[in-house]
Short mmCIF file of C-alpha atoms in Angstrom, two decimals:
data_model
loop_
_atom_site.label_atom_id
_atom_site.label_comp_id
_atom_site.label_asym_id
_atom_site.label_seq_id
_atom_site.Cartn_x
_atom_site.Cartn_y
_atom_site.Cartn_z
CA MET F 1 0.00 0.00 0.00
CA ILE F 2 2.72 2.40 1.01
CA ALA F 3 4.79 1.41 -2.00
CA LEU F 4 1.80 2.27 -4.17
CA ALA F 5 1.50 5.64 -2.53
CA LEU F 6 5.10 6.71 -2.72
CA PRO F 7 5.58 7.26 -6.49
CA THR F 8 2.39 9.29 -6.77
CA ALA F 9 3.34 11.20 -3.69
CA ALA F 10 6.66 12.10 -5.23
CA GLU F 11 4.83 13.17 -8.39
CA GLY F 12 2.63 15.56 -6.43
CA GLY F 13 5.75 17.00 -4.90
CA THR F 14 4.21 18.13 -1.64
CA PHE F 15 3.88 14.87 0.27
CA THR F 16 6.34 14.68 3.13
CA PRO F 17 6.30 11.39 5.05
CA PRO F 18 6.27 11.73 8.84
CA GLY F 19 9.75 11.48 10.33
CA LEU F 20 11.40 11.02 13.67
CA GLU F 21 10.84 14.68 14.52
CA ASP F 22 7.10 14.07 14.70
CA LEU F 23 7.68 11.82 17.70
CA HIS F 24 9.14 14.69 19.70
CA LEU F 25 5.97 16.36 20.78
CA PRO F 26 6.10 19.86 22.28
CA ASP F 27 6.33 20.16 26.05
CA ILE F 28 3.11 20.61 27.94
CA LEU F 29 4.44 22.69 30.83
CA PRO F 30 4.98 26.20 29.46
CA TRP F 31 7.47 27.59 31.96
CA GLY F 32 11.15 26.86 31.55
CA ALA F 33 10.46 25.89 27.96
CA GLU F 34 13.74 27.33 26.68
CA TYR F 35 15.64 24.75 28.74
CA GLY F 36 13.26 21.98 27.77
CA THR F 37 11.16 20.79 30.68
CA GLY F 38 10.96 17.35 29.16
CA PHE F 39 7.42 17.02 30.39
CA GLY F 40 5.56 16.20 27.20
CA LYS F 41 2.66 14.01 26.24
CA GLN F 42 4.66 10.86 26.79
CA MET F 43 5.49 11.75 30.40
CA LEU F 44 1.82 12.39 31.01
CA LEU F 45 0.99 9.00 29.53
CA VAL F 46 3.59 7.28 31.74
CA ILE F 47 1.91 8.74 34.82
CA LEU F 48 -1.47 7.73 33.46
CA THR F 49 -0.16 4.21 32.90
CA VAL F 50 1.10 3.93 36.47
CA VAL F 51 -2.22 5.17 37.82
CA LEU F 52 -4.21 2.79 35.62
CA VAL F 53 -2.10 -0.26 36.47
CA SER F 54 -2.29 0.47 40.21
CA TRP F 55 -6.02 1.06 40.00
CA PHE F 56 -6.52 -2.16 38.04
CA LEU F 57 -4.57 -4.31 40.47
CA VAL F 58 -6.11 -2.76 43.59
CA ALA F 59 -9.64 -2.79 42.24
CA ALA F 60 -9.39 -6.34 40.94
CA SER F 61 -8.29 -7.64 44.31
CA ARG F 62 -10.41 -5.50 46.59
CA ARG F 63 -13.54 -7.59 46.80
CA ARG F 64 -12.20 -11.09 46.68
CA ALA F 65 -14.90 -13.65 46.23
CA MET F 66 -14.72 -17.39 46.12
CA VAL F 67 -16.49 -17.29 42.77
CA PRO F 68 -14.77 -14.41 40.97
CA GLY F 69 -16.71 -11.84 39.01
CA LYS F 70 -15.65 -10.76 35.55
CA PHE F 71 -13.29 -8.06 36.76
CA GLN F 72 -11.66 -10.18 39.40
CA PHE F 73 -11.34 -12.96 36.85
CA LEU F 74 -9.49 -10.63 34.47
CA GLY F 75 -7.05 -9.62 37.20
CA GLU F 76 -6.49 -13.18 38.33
CA TRP F 77 -6.09 -14.42 34.79
CA THR F 78 -3.41 -11.83 34.01
CA TYR F 79 -1.60 -12.59 37.23
CA THR F 80 -1.78 -16.34 36.71
CA PHE F 81 -0.62 -16.04 33.11
CA VAL F 82 2.52 -14.14 34.05
CA ARG F 83 3.21 -16.26 37.10
CA ASN F 84 2.78 -19.63 35.42
CA SER F 85 3.81 -19.21 31.81
CA ILE F 86 6.66 -16.80 32.42
CA GLY F 87 7.72 -17.12 36.04
CA ARG F 88 7.33 -20.82 36.71
CA ASP F 89 8.43 -22.05 33.31
CA MET F 90 11.58 -19.94 33.26
CA LEU F 91 12.64 -19.66 36.88
CA GLY F 92 11.68 -23.11 38.05
CA GLU F 93 9.34 -24.45 40.69
CA ARG F 94 11.56 -23.50 43.62
CA GLU F 95 12.44 -19.89 42.89
CA PHE F 96 9.62 -18.25 40.97
CA LYS F 97 7.52 -16.97 43.85
CA LYS F 98 10.01 -14.31 44.92
CA TYR F 99 10.12 -12.68 41.49
CA THR F 100 6.44 -12.84 40.57
CA PRO F 101 5.59 -9.29 41.81
CA LEU F 102 8.37 -7.78 39.68
CA LEU F 103 7.36 -9.76 36.63
CA VAL F 104 3.65 -8.97 36.94
CA SER F 105 4.16 -5.25 37.43
CA LEU F 106 6.70 -5.08 34.59
CA PHE F 107 4.37 -6.96 32.28
CA LEU F 108 1.36 -4.79 33.04
CA PHE F 109 3.33 -1.55 32.80
CA VAL F 110 4.95 -2.44 29.48
CA LEU F 111 1.68 -3.80 28.10
CA LEU F 112 -0.25 -0.66 28.92
CA SER F 113 2.59 1.60 27.76
CA ASN F 114 2.53 -0.17 24.42
CA MET F 115 -1.25 -0.17 24.28
CA MET F 116 -1.25 3.62 24.51
CA GLY F 117 -0.34 3.47 20.83
CA SER F 118 -3.66 1.91 19.93
CA ILE F 119 -6.03 3.89 22.15
CA PRO F 120 -7.69 6.66 20.13
CA PHE F 121 -6.67 10.24 21.02
CA LEU F 122 -3.71 9.04 23.08
CA GLN F 123 -2.17 7.29 20.07
CA ILE F 124 1.46 7.25 21.06
CA PRO F 125 3.18 4.34 22.78
CA THR F 126 5.23 5.75 25.65
CA THR F 127 7.83 3.10 24.98
CA SER F 128 8.37 4.55 21.51
CA HIS F 129 10.55 7.11 23.27
CA VAL F 130 13.87 5.49 24.01
CA GLY F 131 14.07 6.97 27.51
CA THR F 132 11.22 4.83 28.79
CA ALA F 133 12.80 1.68 27.40
CA TYR F 134 16.22 2.59 28.81
CA ALA F 135 14.74 3.17 32.26
CA LEU F 136 12.87 -0.14 32.28
CA ALA F 137 15.80 -2.16 30.99
CA GLY F 138 18.13 -0.29 33.37
CA ILE F 139 16.10 -1.34 36.38
CA VAL F 140 16.23 -4.95 35.24
CA TYR F 141 19.95 -4.71 34.44
CA VAL F 142 20.87 -3.43 37.90
CA TYR F 143 18.59 -5.99 39.48
CA TRP F 144 20.01 -9.09 37.83
CA ILE F 145 23.59 -8.01 38.47
CA TYR F 146 22.65 -7.46 42.12
CA LEU F 147 21.06 -10.91 42.23
CA GLY F 148 24.17 -12.46 40.72
CA PHE F 149 26.40 -10.95 43.39
CA LYS F 150 23.94 -11.89 46.08
CA THR F 151 23.88 -15.52 44.96
CA HIS F 152 27.52 -16.08 44.08
CA GLY F 153 29.46 -13.36 45.87
CA VAL F 154 32.64 -12.19 44.17
CA LYS F 155 32.73 -15.45 42.22
CA TYR F 156 29.95 -13.99 40.06
CA PHE F 157 32.58 -12.39 37.83
CA LYS F 158 33.84 -15.88 36.96
CA VAL F 159 30.42 -17.52 36.82
CA SER F 160 28.98 -14.95 34.48
CA VAL F 161 31.75 -14.74 31.89
CA VAL F 162 33.63 -18.08 31.89
CA PRO F 163 31.60 -20.83 30.27
CA SER F 164 32.33 -24.34 31.43
CA GLY F 165 33.97 -26.85 29.15
CA VAL F 166 35.97 -24.48 26.97
CA PRO F 167 39.55 -25.52 26.14
CA LYS F 168 42.23 -23.29 27.67
CA ALA F 169 43.49 -22.04 24.31
CA PHE F 170 40.17 -20.46 23.43
CA LEU F 171 39.52 -19.03 26.85
CA ILE F 172 40.61 -15.43 26.22
CA PRO F 173 38.50 -14.71 23.09
CA VAL F 174 35.52 -16.57 24.52
CA VAL F 175 35.68 -14.58 27.75
CA LEU F 176 35.96 -11.31 25.82
CA ILE F 177 32.93 -12.19 23.71
CA GLU F 178 31.02 -13.23 26.82
CA ILE F 179 31.79 -9.95 28.60
CA VAL F 180 30.59 -7.90 25.63
CA SER F 181 27.51 -9.99 25.00
CA THR F 182 26.46 -10.26 28.63
CA PHE F 183 27.16 -6.82 30.03
CA LEU F 184 26.87 -4.58 26.96
CA VAL F 185 24.73 -6.14 24.25
CA ARG F 186 22.22 -7.73 26.60
CA PRO F 187 20.81 -4.55 28.22
CA MET F 188 21.12 -2.71 24.90
CA THR F 189 19.03 -5.17 22.95
CA HIS F 190 16.67 -5.60 25.88
CA SER F 191 15.75 -1.92 25.75
CA LEU F 192 16.16 -1.30 22.04
CA ARG F 193 13.96 -4.24 21.05
CA LEU F 194 11.01 -2.74 22.86
CA PHE F 195 11.76 0.78 21.68
CA ALA F 196 12.44 -0.12 18.04
CA THR F 197 9.37 -2.26 17.52
CA MET F 198 7.12 0.37 19.08
CA LEU F 199 8.77 3.18 17.12
CA SER F 200 8.53 1.39 13.78
CA GLY F 201 4.94 0.38 14.43
CA HIS F 202 4.02 3.94 15.30
CA MET F 203 5.82 5.24 12.21
CA ILE F 204 3.94 2.81 9.96
CA ILE F 205 0.58 3.92 11.38
CA ALA F 206 1.58 7.57 11.02
CA LEU F 207 2.79 6.98 7.46
CA THR F 208 -0.42 5.29 6.34
CA GLY F 209 -2.44 8.03 8.01
CA ALA F 210 -0.47 10.81 6.35
CA ALA F 211 -0.53 9.08 2.96
CA MET F 212 -4.29 8.53 3.20
CA ALA F 213 -4.95 12.12 4.15
CA TYR F 214 -2.79 13.29 1.27
CA MET F 215 -4.58 11.00 -1.21
CA PHE F 216 -8.03 12.16 -0.14
CA THR F 217 -7.55 15.86 0.42
CA SER F 218 -4.65 17.39 -1.43
CA LEU F 219 -3.98 15.21 -4.45
CA GLY F 220 -6.82 16.58 -6.55
CA GLN F 221 -7.04 13.64 -8.95
CA TRP F 222 -9.90 11.19 -9.21
CA TRP F 223 -7.65 8.19 -8.62
CA GLY F 224 -6.64 9.56 -5.26
CA TYR F 225 -9.87 8.18 -3.80
CA PRO F 226 -9.50 4.47 -4.70
CA LEU F 227 -5.80 4.63 -3.88
CA GLY F 228 -6.57 6.24 -0.53
CA SER F 229 -9.12 3.52 0.19
CA LEU F 230 -6.51 0.86 -0.53
CA ILE F 231 -4.10 2.59 1.84
CA PHE F 232 -6.87 2.68 4.45
CA ILE F 233 -7.36 -1.09 4.18
CA GLY F 234 -3.62 -1.70 4.44
CA GLY F 235 -3.32 0.74 7.34
CA LEU F 236 -6.16 -0.97 9.18
CA ALA F 237 -4.45 -4.33 8.75
CA MET F 238 -1.21 -2.82 10.07
CA PHE F 239 -3.10 -1.30 13.00
CA LEU F 240 -4.49 -4.70 14.00
CA PHE F 241 -1.09 -6.31 13.50
CA GLU F 242 0.38 -3.57 15.67
CA ILE F 243 -1.92 -4.50 18.57
CA PHE F 244 -0.63 -8.05 18.30
CA ILE F 245 2.98 -6.81 18.28
CA GLN F 246 2.34 -4.64 21.34
CA VAL F 247 1.11 -7.60 23.37
CA LEU F 248 3.90 -9.81 22.05
CA GLN F 249 6.60 -7.31 22.94
CA ALA F 250 5.31 -6.95 26.49
CA TYR F 251 5.43 -10.74 26.77
CA VAL F 252 8.93 -10.92 25.30
CA PHE F 253 10.22 -8.13 27.56
CA THR F 254 8.95 -9.90 30.68
CA LEU F 255 10.16 -13.26 29.43
CA LEU F 256 13.66 -11.91 28.88
CA THR F 257 13.62 -10.37 32.34
CA ALA F 258 12.86 -13.81 33.75
CA VAL F 259 15.61 -15.35 31.60
CA TYR F 260 18.21 -12.85 32.78
CA ILE F 261 17.23 -13.35 36.41
CA GLN F 262 17.44 -17.09 35.89
CA THR F 263 20.92 -16.91 34.37
CA SER F 264 22.24 -14.95 37.30
CA ILE F 265 20.72 -17.08 40.05
CA SER F 266 21.49 -20.45 38.49
CA ASP F 267 24.67 -22.29 39.41
CA ALA F 268 26.16 -23.36 36.09
CA HIS F 269 26.72 -20.96 33.28
CA MET D 1 19.90 8.57 -14.07
CA GLU D 2 20.33 9.98 -10.61
CA ILE D 3 19.21 8.22 -7.48
CA SER D 4 18.99 10.19 -4.28
CA GLY D 5 18.06 9.23 -0.76
CA SER D 6 19.61 7.62 2.24
CA LEU D 7 21.75 4.48 2.12
CA ASN D 8 20.63 3.77 5.67
CA ALA D 9 17.44 2.16 4.43
CA ILE D 10 19.44 -0.27 2.29
CA GLY D 11 21.66 -1.03 5.26
CA TYR D 12 18.65 -1.81 7.38
CA GLY D 13 17.28 -4.05 4.65
CA LEU D 14 20.55 -5.99 4.55
CA SER D 15 20.61 -6.38 8.31
CA ALA D 16 17.05 -7.67 8.29
CA ILE D 17 17.94 -10.60 6.00
CA GLY D 18 19.84 -12.51 8.65
CA GLY D 19 17.31 -11.84 11.33
CA GLY D 20 14.47 -12.91 9.05
CA ILE D 21 16.12 -16.21 8.18
CA GLY D 22 16.97 -16.84 11.82
CA VAL D 23 13.46 -16.17 13.09
CA GLY D 24 12.12 -18.46 10.38
CA LEU D 25 14.45 -21.24 11.48
CA VAL D 26 13.50 -20.80 15.14
CA PHE D 27 9.80 -21.05 14.49
CA ALA D 28 10.19 -23.87 11.97
CA ALA D 29 11.93 -25.89 14.65
CA PHE D 30 9.27 -24.91 17.19
CA ILE D 31 6.42 -25.98 14.90
CA GLN D 32 8.16 -29.25 14.06
CA GLY D 33 8.71 -29.98 17.71
CA VAL D 34 5.10 -29.30 18.60
CA ALA D 35 3.83 -31.32 15.64
CA ARG D 36 5.85 -34.32 16.75
CA GLN D 37 5.01 -33.98 20.41
CA PRO D 38 2.02 -31.71 21.03
CA GLU D 39 2.23 -31.97 24.82
CA ALA D 40 5.66 -30.32 24.73
CA GLN D 41 4.18 -27.00 23.60
CA ARG D 42 4.16 -25.44 27.05
CA VAL D 43 7.85 -26.17 27.45
CA LEU D 44 8.84 -25.13 23.95
CA GLN D 45 6.89 -21.87 23.68
CA PRO D 46 9.00 -19.72 26.00
CA LEU D 47 12.11 -21.21 24.47
CA ALA D 48 10.88 -20.29 21.00
CA PHE D 49 10.21 -16.70 22.02
CA MET D 50 13.57 -16.55 23.71
CA GLY D 51 15.19 -17.69 20.49
CA LEU D 52 13.17 -15.11 18.60
CA ALA D 53 14.35 -12.39 20.95
CA PHE D 54 18.01 -13.33 20.66
CA THR D 55 17.84 -13.71 16.90
CA GLU D 56 16.25 -10.40 16.10
CA ALA D 57 18.84 -8.46 18.08
CA LEU D 58 20.92 -7.76 14.98
CA ALA D 59 17.98 -6.59 12.93
CA ILE D 60 16.95 -4.27 15.76
CA LEU D 61 20.45 -2.85 15.98
CA GLY D 62 20.29 -2.31 12.22
CA LEU D 63 17.02 -0.42 12.49
CA VAL D 64 18.29 1.79 15.29
CA PHE D 65 21.59 2.53 13.59
CA ALA D 66 19.73 3.34 10.37
CA PHE D 67 17.96 6.10 12.29
CA VAL D 68 20.89 7.21 14.38
CA TRP D 69 23.86 7.42 12.03
CA LYS D 70 23.18 10.09 9.47
CA LEU D 71 25.96 9.87 6.89
#
């Protein structure tokens, strides 16, 4: 759809696809604007997300009944899903209970942050700004290093970077690769995966929207209307696909958190 | 004939090849495993998503660098 739109758009000469600059929305707080308050729409949405998640968890567990109502069922189902299919399967029967609160709150926060991209009028995933993703992955990064030191003591340096069963001749390059991949690439990809998928999804939606608006309003040719309708169908399909990606990325983010915790509390490398 | 634009998009396309093949292999193995032993799905599913996450790392780096490095 987009490929169809681009040549005609170039022909018209006025179509400018939305770029990265469109993600940097103006600050909401007016004072101190010349320094950049940094308090934009995304910050507001982060606060809204925290409030909504807290409200959901508190309200779903306030009136506990033996036979749960719909709302309590939703809360319990979410909790059970994260606890069983992420926590228990990854961390093992013995350990998973300690880390369930972290996993559940991370999952709900990331899920709702991503979902902000699909709610009308809010329409921007807070995780499409790299700062949110860095903060989330940073918390997890500090936490699993702390857990490693707590479990192994100073030996954690050796446990984390020296794989067992490597011949002595290969030890130096293998250890170097392990250091880079564990302590540099791991937190980077953990945060950038979430950020990049949300950013590209948001850009695709914005691009189809802008292309459709251009086709309908400012092209001025009769074939703008069928072409715009085609773009609308493609954009709708991408929108639905985007919802799927948002849920999947929240799942993957929490799953990787569990995996990293597991690698630092397990004995063997 | 003059072609203008950014080479970054081509770079991202190249970096997506490997990730695409890798993700395909991961899920092919996952589907095969489940088809042979359907009760193993609960065990295999997190592993498959873990493999997906590790495999797409390079493609993600490619996407980010395509945006970041303006040459």
